[in-house]
PDB file of N, CA, C and O in Angstrom, chain B, residues numbered from 101:
ATOM      1  N   UNK B 101      13.911   8.515   6.543  1.00  0.00           N
ATOM      2  CA  UNK B 101      13.963   8.969   7.922  1.00  0.00           C
ATOM      3  C   UNK B 101      15.001  10.087   8.063  1.00  0.00           C
ATOM      4  O   UNK B 101      16.073  10.012   7.462  1.00  0.00           O
ATOM      5  N   UNK B 102      14.697  11.110   8.841  1.00  0.00           N
ATOM      6  CA  UNK B 102      15.648  12.215   9.014  1.00  0.00           C
ATOM      7  C   UNK B 102      16.973  11.767   9.617  1.00  0.00           C
ATOM      8  O   UNK B 102      18.010  12.379   9.364  1.00  0.00           O
ATOM      9  N   UNK B 103      16.942  10.691  10.419  1.00  0.00           N
ATOM     10  CA  UNK B 103      18.182  10.211  11.024  1.00  0.00           C
ATOM     11  C   UNK B 103      19.195   9.761   9.988  1.00  0.00           C
ATOM     12  O   UNK B 103      20.400   9.783  10.242  1.00  0.00           O
ATOM     13  N   UNK B 104      18.718   9.357   8.831  1.00  0.00           N
ATOM     14  CA  UNK B 104      19.618   8.879   7.784  1.00  0.00           C
ATOM     15  C   UNK B 104      19.878   9.935   6.716  1.00  0.00           C
ATOM     16  O   UNK B 104      20.462   9.632   5.676  1.00  0.00           O
ATOM     17  N   UNK B 105      19.459  11.144   6.957  1.00  0.00           N
ATOM     18  CA  UNK B 105      19.619  12.212   5.976  1.00  0.00           C
ATOM     19  C   UNK B 105      20.454  13.341   6.586  1.00  0.00           C
ATOM     20  O   UNK B 105      19.907  14.243   7.219  1.00  0.00           O
ATOM     21  N   UNK B 106      21.778  13.293   6.397  1.00  0.00           N
ATOM     22  CA  UNK B 106      22.647  14.303   7.014  1.00  0.00           C
ATOM     23  C   UNK B 106      22.306  15.736   6.618  1.00  0.00           C
ATOM     24  O   UNK B 106      22.543  16.656   7.401  1.00  0.00           O
ATOM     25  N   UNK B 107      21.766  15.944   5.444  1.00  0.00           N
ATOM     26  CA  UNK B 107      21.453  17.310   5.023  1.00  0.00           C
ATOM     27  C   UNK B 107      20.397  17.929   5.934  1.00  0.00           C
ATOM     28  O   UNK B 107      20.376  19.146   6.119  1.00  0.00           O
ATOM     29  N   UNK B 108      19.519  17.103   6.503  1.00  0.00           N
ATOM     30  CA  UNK B 108      18.517  17.614   7.438  1.00  0.00           C
ATOM     31  C   UNK B 108      19.189  18.178   8.687  1.00  0.00           C
ATOM     32  O   UNK B 108      18.752  19.192   9.230  1.00  0.00           O
ATOM     33  N   UNK B 109      20.238  17.523   9.133  1.00  0.00           N
ATOM     34  CA  UNK B 109      20.967  18.007  10.303  1.00  0.00           C
ATOM     35  C   UNK B 109      21.673  19.320   9.986  1.00  0.00           C
ATOM     36  O   UNK B 109      21.720  20.219  10.825  1.00  0.00           O
ATOM     37  N   UNK B 110      22.218  19.434   8.784  1.00  0.00           N
ATOM     38  CA  UNK B 110      22.862  20.686   8.382  1.00  0.00           C
ATOM     39  C   UNK B 110      21.829  21.797   8.227  1.00  0.00           C
ATOM     40  O   UNK B 110      22.095  22.948   8.575  1.00  0.00           O
ATOM     41  N   UNK B 111      20.672  21.462   7.714  1.00  0.00           N
ATOM     42  CA  UNK B 111      19.598  22.458   7.586  1.00  0.00           C
ATOM     43  C   UNK B 111      19.200  22.980   8.967  1.00  0.00           C
ATOM     44  O   UNK B 111      19.021  24.184   9.153  1.00  0.00           O
ATOM     45  N   UNK B 112      19.065  22.076   9.923  1.00  0.00           N
ATOM     46  CA  UNK B 112      18.722  22.488  11.285  1.00  0.00           C
ATOM     47  C   UNK B 112      19.829  23.321  11.914  1.00  0.00           C
ATOM     48  O   UNK B 112      19.556  24.259  12.662  1.00  0.00           O
ATOM     49  N   UNK B 113      21.072  22.981  11.613  1.00  0.00           N
ATOM     50  CA  UNK B 113      22.217  23.750  12.109  1.00  0.00           C
ATOM     51  C   UNK B 113      22.123  25.191  11.600  1.00  0.00           C
ATOM     52  O   UNK B 113      22.275  26.138  12.371  1.00  0.00           O
ATOM     53  N   UNK B 114      21.875  25.347  10.316  1.00  0.00           N
ATOM     54  CA  UNK B 114      21.755  26.687   9.731  1.00  0.00           C
ATOM     55  C   UNK B 114      20.556  27.419  10.324  1.00  0.00           C
ATOM     56  O   UNK B 114      20.637  28.612  10.620  1.00  0.00           O
ATOM     57  N   UNK B 115      19.461  26.718  10.496  1.00  0.00           N
ATOM     58  CA  UNK B 115      18.259  27.332  11.069  1.00  0.00           C
ATOM     59  C   UNK B 115      18.545  27.875  12.471  1.00  0.00           C
ATOM     60  O   UNK B 115      18.109  28.973  12.817  1.00  0.00           O
ATOM     61  N   UNK B 116      19.281  27.101  13.277  1.00  0.00           N
ATOM     62  CA  UNK B 116      19.651  27.571  14.617  1.00  0.00           C
ATOM     63  C   UNK B 116      20.520  28.818  14.526  1.00  0.00           C
ATOM     64  O   UNK B 116      20.315  29.777  15.270  1.00  0.00           O
ATOM     65  N   UNK B 117      21.485  28.807  13.618  1.00  0.00           N
ATOM     66  CA  UNK B 117      22.376  29.959  13.455  1.00  0.00           C
ATOM     67  C   UNK B 117      21.592  31.195  13.016  1.00  0.00           C
ATOM     68  O   UNK B 117      21.846  32.296  13.503  1.00  0.00           O
ATOM     69  N   UNK B 118      20.654  31.018  12.112  1.00  0.00           N
ATOM     70  CA  UNK B 118      19.843  32.150  11.663  1.00  0.00           C
ATOM     71  C   UNK B 118      19.004  32.702  12.812  1.00  0.00           C
ATOM     72  O   UNK B 118      18.769  33.907  12.895  1.00  0.00           O
ATOM     73  N   UNK B 119      18.557  31.820  13.687  1.00  0.00           N
ATOM     74  CA  UNK B 119      17.766  32.244  14.835  1.00  0.00           C
ATOM     75  C   UNK B 119      18.556  33.052  15.849  1.00  0.00           C
ATOM     76  O   UNK B 119      17.975  33.746  16.683  1.00  0.00           O
ATOM     77  N   UNK B 120      19.879  32.964  15.783  1.00  0.00           N
ATOM     78  CA  UNK B 120      20.736  33.714  16.698  1.00  0.00           C
ATOM     79  C   UNK B 120      20.948  35.156  16.244  1.00  0.00           C
ATOM     80  O   UNK B 120      21.530  35.954  16.978  1.00  0.00           O
ATOM     81  N   UNK B 121      20.491  35.492  15.060  1.00  0.00           N
ATOM     82  CA  UNK B 121      20.680  36.849  14.533  1.00  0.00           C
ATOM     83  C   UNK B 121      19.925  37.852  15.397  1.00  0.00           C
ATOM     84  O   UNK B 121      18.876  37.548  15.965  1.00  0.00           O
ATOM     85  N   UNK B 122      20.487  39.053  15.480  1.00  0.00           N
ATOM     86  CA  UNK B 122      19.856  40.098  16.293  1.00  0.00           C
ATOM     87  C   UNK B 122      18.533  40.575  15.697  1.00  0.00           C
ATOM     88  O   UNK B 122      17.605  40.916  16.430  1.00  0.00           O
ATOM     89  N   UNK B 123      18.451  40.597  14.381  1.00  0.00           N
ATOM     90  CA  UNK B 123      17.233  41.085  13.717  1.00  0.00           C
ATOM     91  C   UNK B 123      16.858  40.121  12.597  1.00  0.00           C
ATOM     92  O   UNK B 123      17.734  39.529  11.966  1.00  0.00           O
ATOM     93  N   UNK B 124      15.566  39.962  12.350  1.00  0.00           N
ATOM     94  CA  UNK B 124      15.152  39.095  11.243  1.00  0.00           C
ATOM     95  C   UNK B 124      15.533  39.718   9.905  1.00  0.00           C
ATOM     96  O   UNK B 124      15.713  40.932   9.813  1.00  0.00           O
ATOM     97  N   UNK B 125      15.655  38.891   8.867  1.00  0.00           N
ATOM     98  CA  UNK B 125      15.969  39.446   7.544  1.00  0.00           C
ATOM     99  C   UNK B 125      14.843  40.356   7.062  1.00  0.00           C
ATOM    100  O   UNK B 125      13.679  40.177   7.421  1.00  0.00           O
ATOM    101  N   UNK B 126      15.214  41.325   6.249  1.00  0.00           N
ATOM    102  CA  UNK B 126      14.236  42.306   5.755  1.00  0.00           C
ATOM    103  C   UNK B 126      13.468  41.809   4.535  1.00  0.00           C
ATOM    104  O   UNK B 126      12.500  42.437   4.106  1.00  0.00           O
ATOM    105  N   UNK B 127      13.892  40.706   3.990  1.00  0.00           N
ATOM    106  CA  UNK B 127      13.211  40.163   2.824  1.00  0.00           C
ATOM    107  C   UNK B 127      13.832  38.842   2.423  1.00  0.00           C
ATOM    108  O   UNK B 127      14.779  38.369   3.050  1.00  0.00           O
ATOM    109  N   UNK B 128      13.289  38.253   1.371  1.00  0.00           N
ATOM    110  CA  UNK B 128      13.736  36.939   0.927  1.00  0.00           C
ATOM    111  C   UNK B 128      15.183  36.969   0.445  1.00  0.00           C
ATOM    112  O   UNK B 128      15.926  36.011   0.659  1.00  0.00           O
ATOM    113  N   UNK B 129      15.590  38.059  -0.201  1.00  0.00           N
ATOM    114  CA  UNK B 129      16.967  38.163  -0.678  1.00  0.00           C
ATOM    115  C   UNK B 129      17.948  38.179   0.490  1.00  0.00           C
ATOM    116  O   UNK B 129      18.970  37.494   0.461  1.00  0.00           O
ATOM    117  N   UNK B 130      17.636  38.953   1.504  1.00  0.00           N
ATOM    118  CA  UNK B 130      18.515  39.003   2.677  1.00  0.00           C
ATOM    119  C   UNK B 130      18.536  37.649   3.387  1.00  0.00           C
ATOM    120  O   UNK B 130      19.586  37.216   3.863  1.00  0.00           O
ATOM    121  N   UNK B 131      17.398  36.986   3.460  1.00  0.00           N
ATOM    122  CA  UNK B 131      17.348  35.653   4.061  1.00  0.00           C
ATOM    123  C   UNK B 131      18.260  34.705   3.299  1.00  0.00           C
ATOM    124  O   UNK B 131      19.038  33.969   3.906  1.00  0.00           O
ATOM    125  N   UNK B 132      18.168  34.717   1.982  1.00  0.00           N
ATOM    126  CA  UNK B 132      18.989  33.832   1.162  1.00  0.00           C
ATOM    127  C   UNK B 132      20.472  34.130   1.366  1.00  0.00           C
ATOM    128  O   UNK B 132      21.286  33.211   1.446  1.00  0.00           O
ATOM    129  N   UNK B 133      20.822  35.415   1.451  1.00  0.00           N
ATOM    130  CA  UNK B 133      22.218  35.795   1.672  1.00  0.00           C
ATOM    131  C   UNK B 133      22.718  35.273   3.018  1.00  0.00           C
ATOM    132  O   UNK B 133      23.848  34.798   3.128  1.00  0.00           O
ATOM    133  N   UNK B 134      21.873  35.366   4.031  1.00  0.00           N
ATOM    134  CA  UNK B 134      22.256  34.862   5.354  1.00  0.00           C
ATOM    135  C   UNK B 134      22.419  33.346   5.342  1.00  0.00           C
ATOM    136  O   UNK B 134      23.341  32.808   5.955  1.00  0.00           O
ATOM    137  N   UNK B 135      21.521  32.664   4.642  1.00  0.00           N
ATOM    138  CA  UNK B 135      21.634  31.205   4.535  1.00  0.00           C
ATOM    139  C   UNK B 135      22.952  30.841   3.866  1.00  0.00           C
ATOM    140  O   UNK B 135      23.663  29.954   4.339  1.00  0.00           O
ATOM    141  N   UNK B 136      23.281  31.514   2.777  1.00  0.00           N
ATOM    142  CA  UNK B 136      24.547  31.246   2.086  1.00  0.00           C
ATOM    143  C   UNK B 136      25.742  31.505   2.998  1.00  0.00           C
ATOM    144  O   UNK B 136      26.694  30.725   3.013  1.00  0.00           O
ATOM    145  N   UNK B 137      25.695  32.596   3.754  1.00  0.00           N
ATOM    146  CA  UNK B 137      26.794  32.919   4.674  1.00  0.00           C
ATOM    147  C   UNK B 137      26.963  31.825   5.725  1.00  0.00           C
ATOM    148  O   UNK B 137      28.079  31.382   6.000  1.00  0.00           O
ATOM    149  N   UNK B 138      25.858  31.398   6.303  1.00  0.00           N
ATOM    150  CA  UNK B 138      25.932  30.360   7.337  1.00  0.00           C
ATOM    151  C   UNK B 138      26.385  29.030   6.749  1.00  0.00           C
ATOM    152  O   UNK B 138      27.136  28.295   7.389  1.00  0.00           O
ATOM    153  N   UNK B 139      25.938  28.715   5.541  1.00  0.00           N
ATOM    154  CA  UNK B 139      26.353  27.473   4.873  1.00  0.00           C
ATOM    155  C   UNK B 139      27.869  27.453   4.717  1.00  0.00           C
ATOM    156  O   UNK B 139      28.514  26.437   4.975  1.00  0.00           O
ATOM    157  N   UNK B 140      28.432  28.575   4.295  1.00  0.00           N
ATOM    158  CA  UNK B 140      29.876  28.659   4.073  1.00  0.00           C
ATOM    159  C   UNK B 140      30.664  28.610   5.380  1.00  0.00           C
ATOM    160  O   UNK B 140      31.851  28.281   5.372  1.00  0.00           O
ATOM    161  N   UNK B 141      30.023  28.930   6.491  1.00  0.00           N
ATOM    162  CA  UNK B 141      30.706  28.947   7.786  1.00  0.00           C
ATOM    163  C   UNK B 141      30.563  27.636   8.564  1.00  0.00           C
ATOM    164  O   UNK B 141      31.094  27.521   9.669  1.00  0.00           O
ATOM    165  N   UNK B 142      29.864  26.659   8.014  1.00  0.00           N
ATOM    166  CA  UNK B 142      29.715  25.390   8.735  1.00  0.00           C
ATOM    167  C   UNK B 142      31.105  24.793   8.933  1.00  0.00           C
ATOM    168  O   UNK B 142      31.828  24.572   7.962  1.00  0.00           O
ATOM    169  N   UNK B 143      31.480  24.534  10.175  1.00  0.00           N
ATOM    170  CA  UNK B 143      32.800  23.950  10.422  1.00  0.00           C
ATOM    171  C   UNK B 143      32.899  22.544   9.824  1.00  0.00           C
ATOM    172  O   UNK B 143      31.939  21.775   9.852  1.00  0.00           O
ATOM    173  N   UNK B 144      34.054  22.233   9.294  1.00  0.00           N
ATOM    174  CA  UNK B 144      34.268  20.906   8.708  1.00  0.00           C
ATOM    175  C   UNK B 144      34.040  19.825   9.763  1.00  0.00           C
ATOM    176  O   UNK B 144      33.643  18.709   9.428  1.00  0.00           O
ATOM    177  N   UNK B 145      34.285  20.142  11.019  1.00  0.00           N
ATOM    178  CA  UNK B 145      34.080  19.152  12.077  1.00  0.00           C
ATOM    179  C   UNK B 145      32.617  18.743  12.197  1.00  0.00           C
ATOM    180  O   UNK B 145      32.322  17.594  12.526  1.00  0.00           O
ATOM    181  N   UNK B 146      31.705  19.662  11.937  1.00  0.00           N
ATOM    182  CA  UNK B 146      30.272  19.330  11.973  1.00  0.00           C
ATOM    183  C   UNK B 146      29.971  18.284  10.902  1.00  0.00           C
ATOM    184  O   UNK B 146      29.262  17.311  11.160  1.00  0.00           O
ATOM    185  N   UNK B 147      30.506  18.487   9.713  1.00  0.00           N
ATOM    186  CA  UNK B 147      30.294  17.527   8.620  1.00  0.00           C
ATOM    187  C   UNK B 147      30.947  16.187   8.941  1.00  0.00           C
ATOM    188  O   UNK B 147      30.360  15.132   8.701  1.00  0.00           O
ATOM    189  N   UNK B 148      32.154  16.231   9.480  1.00  0.00           N
ATOM    190  CA  UNK B 148      32.856  14.993   9.826  1.00  0.00           C
ATOM    191  C   UNK B 148      32.082  14.196  10.873  1.00  0.00           C
ATOM    192  O   UNK B 148      31.960  12.976  10.768  1.00  0.00           O
ATOM    193  N   UNK B 149      31.565  14.888  11.878  1.00  0.00           N
ATOM    194  CA  UNK B 149      30.797  14.203  12.920  1.00  0.00           C
ATOM    195  C   UNK B 149      29.541  13.553  12.347  1.00  0.00           C
ATOM    196  O   UNK B 149      29.172  12.448  12.747  1.00  0.00           O
ATOM    197  N   UNK B 150      28.890  14.235  11.419  1.00  0.00           N
ATOM    198  CA  UNK B 150      27.706  13.644  10.784  1.00  0.00           C
ATOM    199  C   UNK B 150      28.073  12.388  10.006  1.00  0.00           C
ATOM    200  O   UNK B 150      27.387  11.370  10.099  1.00  0.00           O
ATOM    201  N   UNK B 151      29.146  12.463   9.245  1.00  0.00           N
ATOM    202  CA  UNK B 151      29.587  11.307   8.458  1.00  0.00           C
ATOM    203  C   UNK B 151      29.956  10.150   9.378  1.00  0.00           C
ATOM    204  O   UNK B 151      29.562   9.008   9.143  1.00  0.00           O
ATOM    205  N   UNK B 152      30.711  10.453  10.420  1.00  0.00           N
ATOM    206  CA  UNK B 152      31.153   9.404  11.337  1.00  0.00           C
ATOM    207  C   UNK B 152      29.995   8.794  12.123  1.00  0.00           C
ATOM    208  O   UNK B 152      30.101   7.660  12.590  1.00  0.00           O
ATOM    209  N   UNK B 153      28.904   9.520  12.274  1.00  0.00           N
ATOM    210  CA  UNK B 153      27.760   8.998  13.024  1.00  0.00           C
ATOM    211  C   UNK B 153      26.846   8.114  12.171  1.00  0.00           C
ATOM    212  O   UNK B 153      25.956   7.455  12.708  1.00  0.00           O
ATOM    213  N   UNK B 154      27.047   8.091  10.877  1.00  0.00           N
ATOM    214  CA  UNK B 154      26.132   7.355   9.997  1.00  0.00           C
ATOM    215  C   UNK B 154      26.065   5.858  10.285  1.00  0.00           C
ATOM    216  O   UNK B 154      24.962   5.311  10.320  1.00  0.00           O
ATOM    217  N   UNK B 155      27.195   5.161  10.495  1.00  0.00           N
ATOM    218  CA  UNK B 155      27.061   3.722  10.793  1.00  0.00           C
ATOM    219  C   UNK B 155      26.189   3.460  12.024  1.00  0.00           C
ATOM    220  O   UNK B 155      25.385   2.528  12.030  1.00  0.00           O
ATOM    221  N   UNK B 156      26.348   4.275  13.054  1.00  0.00           N
ATOM    222  CA  UNK B 156      25.536   4.116  14.267  1.00  0.00           C
ATOM    223  C   UNK B 156      24.066   4.382  13.966  1.00  0.00           C
ATOM    224  O   UNK B 156      23.190   3.681  14.473  1.00  0.00           O
ATOM    225  N   UNK B 157      23.793   5.385  13.147  1.00  0.00           N
ATOM    226  CA  UNK B 157      22.411   5.725  12.797  1.00  0.00           C
ATOM    227  C   UNK B 157      21.762   4.604  11.981  1.00  0.00           C
ATOM    228  O   UNK B 157      20.613   4.233  12.223  1.00  0.00           O
ATOM    229  N   UNK B 158      22.505   4.075  11.021  1.00  0.00           N
ATOM    230  CA  UNK B 158      21.982   2.980  10.192  1.00  0.00           C
ATOM    231  C   UNK B 158      21.676   1.773  11.069  1.00  0.00           C
ATOM    232  O   UNK B 158      20.624   1.148  10.937  1.00  0.00           O
ATOM    233  N   UNK B 159      22.600   1.452  11.960  1.00  0.00           N
ATOM    234  CA  UNK B 159      22.391   0.312  12.853  1.00  0.00           C
ATOM    235  C   UNK B 159      21.149   0.510  13.726  1.00  0.00           C
ATOM    236  O   UNK B 159      20.383  -0.430  13.937  1.00  0.00           O
ATOM    237  N   UNK B 160      20.952   1.719  14.228  1.00  0.00           N
ATOM    238  CA  UNK B 160      19.781   1.996  15.067  1.00  0.00           C
ATOM    239  C   UNK B 160      18.485   1.833  14.286  1.00  0.00           C
ATOM    240  O   UNK B 160      17.502   1.318  14.818  1.00  0.00           O
ATOM    241  N   UNK B 161      18.474   2.266  13.032  1.00  0.00           N
ATOM    242  CA  UNK B 161      17.271   2.132  12.205  1.00  0.00           C
ATOM    243  C   UNK B 161      16.997   0.661  11.905  1.00  0.00           C
ATOM    244  O   UNK B 161      15.847   0.223  11.924  1.00  0.00           O
ATOM    245  N   UNK B 162      18.042  -0.091  11.633  1.00  0.00           N
ATOM    246  CA  UNK B 162      17.873  -1.522  11.347  1.00  0.00           C
ATOM    247  C   UNK B 162      17.305  -2.238  12.569  1.00  0.00           C
ATOM    248  O   UNK B 162      16.442  -3.107  12.439  1.00  0.00           O
ATOM    249  N   UNK B 163      17.784  -1.877  13.746  1.00  0.00           N
ATOM    250  CA  UNK B 163      17.316  -2.520  14.977  1.00  0.00           C
ATOM    251  C   UNK B 163      15.901  -2.101  15.361  1.00  0.00           C
ATOM    252  O   UNK B 163      15.218  -2.813  16.097  1.00  0.00           O
ATOM    253  N   UNK B 164      15.464  -0.956  14.868  1.00  0.00           N
ATOM    254  CA  UNK B 164      14.141  -0.436  15.263  1.00  0.00           C
ATOM    255  C   UNK B 164      13.007  -1.201  14.622  1.00  0.00           C
ATOM    256  O   UNK B 164      11.840  -0.886  14.854  1.00  0.00           O
TER     257      UNK B 164
END
């Protein structure tokens, strides 16, 4: 389930950031460079919040 996969949340975070760009990438290489740039700029707080939310997510899945 995506709720239990933090990397999916980070992927969506990067996707949102890429969507904020003024112009689309000119090719696959530029896209990859932008993805790498956004990956490196992910605030540590975003990762911490994902980690801290895992017990709640696991509990919700168990209850479902």
